[in-house]
Amino acid sequence: MSTTFPLHTDYFLTLQSSYTDDMRIAESYIQGKFDDAARCEDGLTVTPHFAAVVDGSTSKRAAKYQADAAEGTSGGRRAMETVVAALQTLNAEATMTETARHLTAALRDATPEAARTQAELRLTCSAAVFSLARREVWLFGDCQCRFGGRTYTNPKAVDGVLTRARCEAVRYLLAHGHTAEDIRRHDAGRAMIYDALREQTNFQNDPDVRNPFRYTVLDGFDIDTTTVPVLEVGAATRLILASDGYPTLCDALSETEAELARLLREDPLCIGENAATKCLMAGQVSFDDRAYLALEI
């Protein structure tokens, strides 16, 4: 069986979803940073055997550091939709390794030829996938989950380096005549690290174990499954999957949203408590797309 379900937001991002008595949707929410469903690169799905939140990666095309104007479907959204569709056909008993191969194959089939040699053009996404049969969560990339009173994340080392660089650049600009409004209109700090953001795509799924900045994502290229966190949920009865558009995960959606609202209010430039490689730009409702899925399992 397959049904669609409404998301608790002022627009709908329709994704095919289904569920059984063994895995019930308690809360769900998707919100794009532009408050525009067509431009949102986060998605979620629930089947009788799996649940997932999928976060499409923002375009890193040359000479573009702000979100692209709508030019058809973005690469991040295509990646998200491809993985969501592939999860519908995943074998119920699939292991993490089998799932990685299945999702990678789906993205490989959708990958443009130019991406074979230009990493920034790969269809790239992260995902937090829950297997009902195995009662495990698999973190492919930097999505996150929460159960048993603990949040599990999977950050990239390279993001930490570039976040620090951007934050220092923004602080310098603020100390030398620029205003917060200037930064929110044109994030010169992100512009300063943009070339590095684009080049870091060459580190994704790098097979060289000596590279301290390599990281795992779903992008149509083989991944080292030994780097994928496999989390056993044990006897937990509530599980939350989310994209990294939420700096803090709480056990209730309302609390999670309230914490995000506080951070956006107190640190809109994302250089303090919510330090990031991008900020709350003018005209946006958050610094990033976000998706939240709470399950009773």
Tab-separated table of C-alpha atoms in Angstrom:
chain	number	residue	atom	x	y	z
A	1	MET	CA	0.000	0.000	0.000
A	2	SER	CA	1.185	3.542	-0.681
A	3	THR	CA	-0.402	6.754	0.484
A	4	THR	CA	0.506	10.402	0.725
A	5	PHE	CA	0.306	12.303	3.970
A	6	PRO	CA	0.124	16.049	4.677
A	7	LEU	CA	3.038	17.767	6.349
A	8	HIS	CA	2.495	20.224	9.177
A	9	THR	CA	3.465	23.294	7.193
A	10	ASP	CA	1.818	25.912	5.023
A	11	TYR	CA	2.645	24.032	1.845
A	12	PHE	CA	2.790	20.403	0.835
A	13	LEU	CA	5.785	18.465	-0.392
A	14	THR	CA	4.060	15.337	-1.637
A	15	LEU	CA	6.106	12.182	-1.290
A	16	GLN	CA	4.781	8.668	-1.610
A	17	SER	CA	4.647	7.160	1.871
A	18	SER	CA	3.070	4.250	3.675
A	19	TYR	CA	3.250	2.727	7.102
A	20	THR	CA	2.021	-0.154	9.238
A	21	ASP	CA	0.996	-0.605	12.854
A	22	ASP	CA	4.639	-1.499	13.597
A	23	MET	CA	5.862	1.950	12.568
A	24	ARG	CA	3.508	4.893	12.966
A	25	ILE	CA	4.165	8.514	12.028
A	26	ALA	CA	3.831	10.600	15.188
A	27	GLU	CA	4.958	13.966	13.772
A	28	SER	CA	6.308	15.138	10.417
A	29	TYR	CA	7.419	18.482	9.048
A	30	ILE	CA	9.269	19.830	6.032
A	31	GLN	CA	10.138	23.484	5.520
A	32	GLY	CA	12.328	24.975	2.821
A	33	LYS	CA	14.628	27.857	3.665
A	34	PHE	CA	12.883	29.863	0.920
A	35	ASP	CA	9.378	28.816	2.036
A	36	ASP	CA	8.922	27.451	-1.483
A	37	ALA	CA	8.150	23.749	-1.908
A	38	ALA	CA	9.654	23.630	-5.399
A	39	ARG	CA	13.035	24.797	-4.091
A	40	CYS	CA	13.174	22.624	-0.977
A	41	GLU	CA	15.835	19.901	-1.199
A	42	ASP	CA	14.815	17.978	1.934
A	43	GLY	CA	12.333	15.119	1.831
A	44	LEU	CA	11.078	12.178	3.817
A	45	THR	CA	9.427	8.849	3.203
A	46	VAL	CA	7.942	5.968	5.178
A	47	THR	CA	7.312	2.535	3.669
A	48	PRO	CA	6.127	-0.626	5.443
A	49	HIS	CA	9.804	-1.497	6.060
A	50	PHE	CA	11.853	1.711	6.078
A	51	ALA	CA	11.648	5.345	7.081
A	52	ALA	CA	14.057	8.049	5.995
A	53	VAL	CA	14.812	11.726	5.963
A	54	VAL	CA	16.838	12.735	2.905
A	55	ASP	CA	18.766	15.998	2.554
A	56	GLY	CA	19.775	17.028	-0.963
A	57	SER	CA	23.084	18.892	-1.102
A	58	THR	CA	23.086	22.541	-2.097
A	59	SER	CA	24.556	23.223	-5.533
A	60	LYS	CA	28.287	24.016	-5.574
A	61	ARG	CA	28.482	25.210	-9.157
A	62	ALA	CA	31.288	27.617	-9.969
A	63	ALA	CA	30.657	31.336	-9.427
A	64	LYS	CA	27.459	30.749	-7.438
A	65	TYR	CA	27.596	31.015	-3.658
A	66	GLN	CA	24.007	31.978	-2.954
A	67	ALA	CA	21.075	29.680	-3.652
A	68	ASP	CA	20.406	29.530	-7.363
A	69	ALA	CA	17.292	31.108	-8.788
A	70	ALA	CA	14.785	28.529	-9.916
A	71	GLU	CA	16.188	26.934	-13.057
A	72	GLY	CA	14.165	23.776	-13.106
A	73	THR	CA	14.791	21.147	-10.472
A	74	SER	CA	18.058	21.596	-8.571
A	75	GLY	CA	20.645	18.839	-8.349
A	76	GLY	CA	20.036	18.508	-4.620
A	77	ARG	CA	16.320	18.026	-5.104
A	78	ARG	CA	16.868	15.515	-7.923
A	79	ALA	CA	19.191	13.559	-5.647
A	80	MET	CA	16.642	13.606	-2.825
A	81	GLU	CA	13.779	12.503	-5.074
A	82	THR	CA	15.913	9.732	-6.598
A	83	VAL	CA	16.788	8.294	-3.188
A	84	VAL	CA	13.211	8.595	-1.902
A	85	ALA	CA	11.992	6.657	-4.948
A	86	ALA	CA	14.721	4.020	-4.582
A	87	LEU	CA	13.752	3.383	-0.963
A	88	GLN	CA	10.309	2.295	-2.166
A	89	THR	CA	11.873	-0.704	-3.937
A	90	LEU	CA	14.382	-1.693	-1.268
A	91	ASN	CA	14.213	-5.280	-0.042
A	92	ALA	CA	12.593	-5.447	3.408
A	93	GLU	CA	15.534	-7.359	4.904
A	94	ALA	CA	18.257	-5.259	3.270
A	95	THR	CA	21.396	-4.636	5.289
A	96	MET	CA	23.094	-1.262	5.515
A	97	THR	CA	25.636	-2.345	2.909
A	98	GLU	CA	22.932	-3.593	0.541
A	99	THR	CA	21.014	-0.353	1.027
A	100	ALA	CA	24.102	1.711	0.270
A	101	ARG	CA	24.627	-0.190	-2.968
A	102	HIS	CA	20.959	0.104	-3.943
A	103	LEU	CA	20.789	3.854	-3.373
A	104	THR	CA	24.190	4.434	-4.973
A	105	ALA	CA	23.097	2.530	-8.088
A	106	ALA	CA	19.930	4.609	-8.361
A	107	LEU	CA	21.929	7.838	-8.193
A	108	ARG	CA	24.541	6.517	-10.607
A	109	ASP	CA	21.835	5.877	-13.188
A	110	ALA	CA	20.611	9.469	-12.784
A	111	THR	CA	24.043	11.105	-12.744
A	112	PRO	CA	24.891	13.416	-15.685
A	113	GLU	CA	27.927	12.407	-17.712
A	114	ALA	CA	29.815	15.593	-16.798
A	115	ALA	CA	29.700	14.584	-13.124
A	116	ARG	CA	32.031	11.672	-13.842
A	117	THR	CA	34.911	14.150	-13.927
A	118	GLN	CA	33.442	17.210	-12.119
A	119	ALA	CA	32.589	16.296	-8.544
A	120	GLU	CA	30.591	19.487	-7.934
A	121	LEU	CA	28.029	18.297	-10.489
A	122	ARG	CA	27.264	15.003	-8.755
A	123	LEU	CA	23.699	14.409	-7.572
A	124	THR	CA	24.475	14.368	-3.866
A	125	CYS	CA	22.444	13.854	-0.718
A	126	SER	CA	22.618	12.643	2.854
A	127	ALA	CA	20.071	10.378	4.519
A	128	ALA	CA	19.088	8.963	7.879
A	129	VAL	CA	17.469	5.585	7.145
A	130	PHE	CA	15.634	3.407	9.672
A	131	SER	CA	15.225	-0.314	9.013
A	132	LEU	CA	12.214	-1.719	10.830
A	133	ALA	CA	13.329	-5.324	10.324
A	134	ARG	CA	16.780	-4.661	11.778
A	135	ARG	CA	15.794	-1.851	14.179
A	136	GLU	CA	18.820	0.099	13.044
A	137	VAL	CA	19.401	3.658	11.851
A	138	TRP	CA	22.035	4.232	9.181
A	139	LEU	CA	23.511	7.711	8.777
A	140	PHE	CA	24.664	8.276	5.204
A	141	GLY	CA	26.211	11.732	5.437
A	142	ASP	CA	25.291	14.451	7.907
A	143	CYS	CA	21.648	13.766	8.703
A	144	GLN	CA	20.849	12.970	12.328
A	145	CYS	CA	18.566	10.985	14.598
A	146	ARG	CA	17.409	10.897	18.201
A	147	PHE	CA	16.169	8.114	20.465
A	148	GLY	CA	16.516	7.125	24.086
A	149	GLY	CA	17.124	10.740	25.096
A	150	ARG	CA	20.238	11.087	22.934
A	151	THR	CA	20.922	12.764	19.589
A	152	TYR	CA	23.295	11.153	17.107
A	153	THR	CA	25.001	13.284	14.447
A	154	ASN	CA	27.557	12.618	11.733
A	155	PRO	CA	29.428	15.897	11.010
A	156	LYS	CA	32.150	16.383	8.401
A	157	ALA	CA	35.609	17.490	9.526
A	158	VAL	CA	35.977	19.764	6.502
A	159	ASP	CA	32.785	21.610	7.444
A	160	GLY	CA	34.316	22.451	10.800
A	161	VAL	CA	37.345	24.023	9.135
A	162	LEU	CA	35.289	26.062	6.660
A	163	THR	CA	32.763	27.103	9.299
A	164	ARG	CA	35.540	28.578	11.406
A	165	ALA	CA	36.987	30.381	8.388
A	166	ARG	CA	33.627	31.893	7.424
A	167	CYS	CA	32.813	32.953	10.982
A	168	GLU	CA	36.174	34.705	11.387
A	169	ALA	CA	35.663	36.459	8.050
A	170	VAL	CA	32.193	37.684	9.053
A	171	ARG	CA	33.440	38.901	12.437
A	172	TYR	CA	36.217	40.807	10.666
A	173	LEU	CA	33.691	42.413	8.308
A	174	LEU	CA	31.431	43.414	11.203
A	175	ALA	CA	34.392	45.004	12.964
A	176	HIS	CA	35.260	46.998	9.853
A	177	GLY	CA	32.052	48.795	8.973
A	178	HIS	CA	29.773	46.087	7.611
A	179	THR	CA	26.373	45.568	9.208
A	180	ALA	CA	24.406	42.408	9.899
A	181	GLU	CA	21.981	43.525	7.191
A	182	ASP	CA	24.880	43.757	4.730
A	183	ILE	CA	25.902	40.171	5.498
A	184	ARG	CA	22.328	38.884	5.232
A	185	ARG	CA	21.994	40.478	1.784
A	186	HIS	CA	25.393	39.287	0.563
A	187	ASP	CA	27.264	36.818	2.746
A	188	ALA	CA	30.802	37.866	1.915
A	189	GLY	CA	32.076	35.335	4.450
A	190	ARG	CA	30.514	32.483	2.496
A	191	ALA	CA	31.836	34.017	-0.718
A	192	MET	CA	35.335	33.833	0.734
A	193	ILE	CA	35.064	30.079	1.352
A	194	TYR	CA	32.990	29.223	-1.696
A	195	ASP	CA	35.827	27.909	-3.824
A	196	ALA	CA	36.803	25.612	-0.960
A	197	LEU	CA	33.182	24.478	-0.564
A	198	ARG	CA	33.153	23.551	-4.226
A	199	GLU	CA	36.533	21.831	-4.117
A	200	GLN	CA	35.619	19.810	-1.035
A	201	THR	CA	33.249	17.800	-3.216
A	202	ASN	CA	36.383	16.001	-4.405
A	203	PHE	CA	36.679	14.578	-0.872
A	204	GLN	CA	33.254	12.930	-0.887
A	205	ASN	CA	33.550	9.150	-1.044
A	206	ASP	CA	37.313	9.477	-1.515
A	207	PRO	CA	38.691	5.920	-1.192
A	208	ASP	CA	41.998	7.216	0.206
A	209	VAL	CA	41.861	6.390	3.935
A	210	ARG	CA	44.799	8.747	4.510
A	211	ASN	CA	42.633	11.758	3.656
A	212	PRO	CA	41.471	13.218	7.010
A	213	PHE	CA	38.814	15.286	5.243
A	214	ARG	CA	37.129	12.565	3.215
A	215	TYR	CA	33.465	12.030	3.993
A	216	THR	CA	30.651	9.706	3.004
A	217	VAL	CA	27.526	10.770	1.118
A	218	LEU	CA	25.148	9.263	-1.400
A	219	ASP	CA	26.277	10.515	-4.806
A	220	GLY	CA	26.313	7.609	-7.249
A	221	PHE	CA	29.899	6.698	-6.437
A	222	ASP	CA	30.957	3.747	-4.284
A	223	ILE	CA	31.092	4.472	-0.567
A	224	ASP	CA	33.226	2.969	2.179
A	225	THR	CA	30.490	1.389	4.279
A	226	THR	CA	32.849	1.054	7.252
A	227	THR	CA	32.429	4.838	7.701
A	228	VAL	CA	28.617	4.696	7.956
A	229	PRO	CA	27.312	4.842	11.548
A	230	VAL	CA	24.998	1.915	12.309
A	231	LEU	CA	22.872	2.671	15.375
A	232	GLU	CA	20.815	0.019	17.118
A	233	VAL	CA	17.612	1.537	18.519
A	234	GLY	CA	17.078	-1.357	20.919
A	235	ALA	CA	13.900	-1.066	22.977
A	236	ALA	CA	13.270	2.587	22.086
A	237	THR	CA	9.633	3.292	21.206
A	238	ARG	CA	10.088	6.767	19.719
A	239	LEU	CA	12.586	7.598	16.996
A	240	ILE	CA	13.292	10.952	15.368
A	241	LEU	CA	15.028	11.329	12.004
A	242	ALA	CA	15.996	14.805	10.800
A	243	SER	CA	18.166	16.757	8.409
A	244	ASP	CA	20.896	19.068	9.681
A	245	GLY	CA	18.622	22.057	9.144
A	246	TYR	CA	17.868	21.575	12.822
A	247	PRO	CA	20.871	22.602	14.970
A	248	THR	CA	19.226	20.925	17.983
A	249	LEU	CA	16.882	17.938	18.065
A	250	CYS	CA	14.312	17.620	20.845
A	251	ASP	CA	11.799	14.884	21.569
A	252	ALA	CA	8.897	16.986	20.290
A	253	LEU	CA	8.608	18.930	17.037
A	254	SER	CA	7.305	22.017	18.853
A	255	GLU	CA	10.367	22.101	21.111
A	256	THR	CA	12.725	21.540	18.172
A	257	GLU	CA	11.098	24.362	16.213
A	258	ALA	CA	11.203	26.665	19.224
A	259	GLU	CA	14.922	26.069	19.666
A	260	LEU	CA	15.567	26.779	15.977
A	261	ALA	CA	13.505	29.984	16.213
A	262	ARG	CA	15.582	31.099	19.192
A	263	LEU	CA	18.844	30.477	17.348
A	264	LEU	CA	17.641	32.304	14.240
A	265	ARG	CA	16.631	35.235	16.405
A	266	GLU	CA	19.803	35.356	18.485
A	267	ASP	CA	22.367	34.282	15.870
A	268	PRO	CA	20.972	35.037	12.382
A	269	LEU	CA	24.476	35.374	10.942
A	270	CYS	CA	25.331	31.867	12.164
A	271	ILE	CA	28.669	32.868	13.664
A	272	GLY	CA	27.989	32.105	17.332
A	273	GLU	CA	25.973	29.347	18.953
A	274	ASN	CA	24.772	28.160	15.541
A	275	ALA	CA	28.039	28.583	13.652
A	276	ALA	CA	27.662	27.378	10.060
A	277	THR	CA	28.975	27.786	6.530
A	278	LYS	CA	25.915	29.912	5.675
A	279	CYS	CA	23.537	32.272	7.428
A	280	LEU	CA	19.896	33.325	7.468
A	281	MET	CA	19.837	35.310	4.233
A	282	ALA	CA	17.374	38.125	3.633
A	283	GLY	CA	14.137	36.694	2.250
A	284	GLN	CA	14.699	33.271	3.803
A	285	VAL	CA	12.826	31.695	6.722
A	286	SER	CA	15.855	29.729	7.958
A	287	PHE	CA	19.516	29.201	7.197
A	288	ASP	CA	18.796	25.783	5.644
A	289	ASP	CA	15.993	23.481	4.501
A	290	ARG	CA	14.761	21.208	7.260
A	291	ALA	CA	12.860	17.952	7.682
A	292	TYR	CA	11.682	16.223	10.871
A	293	LEU	CA	10.105	12.811	11.192
A	294	ALA	CA	9.075	11.317	14.526
A	295	LEU	CA	8.063	7.651	14.562
A	296	GLU	CA	6.468	5.350	17.091
A	297	ILE	CA	8.206	2.004	16.606
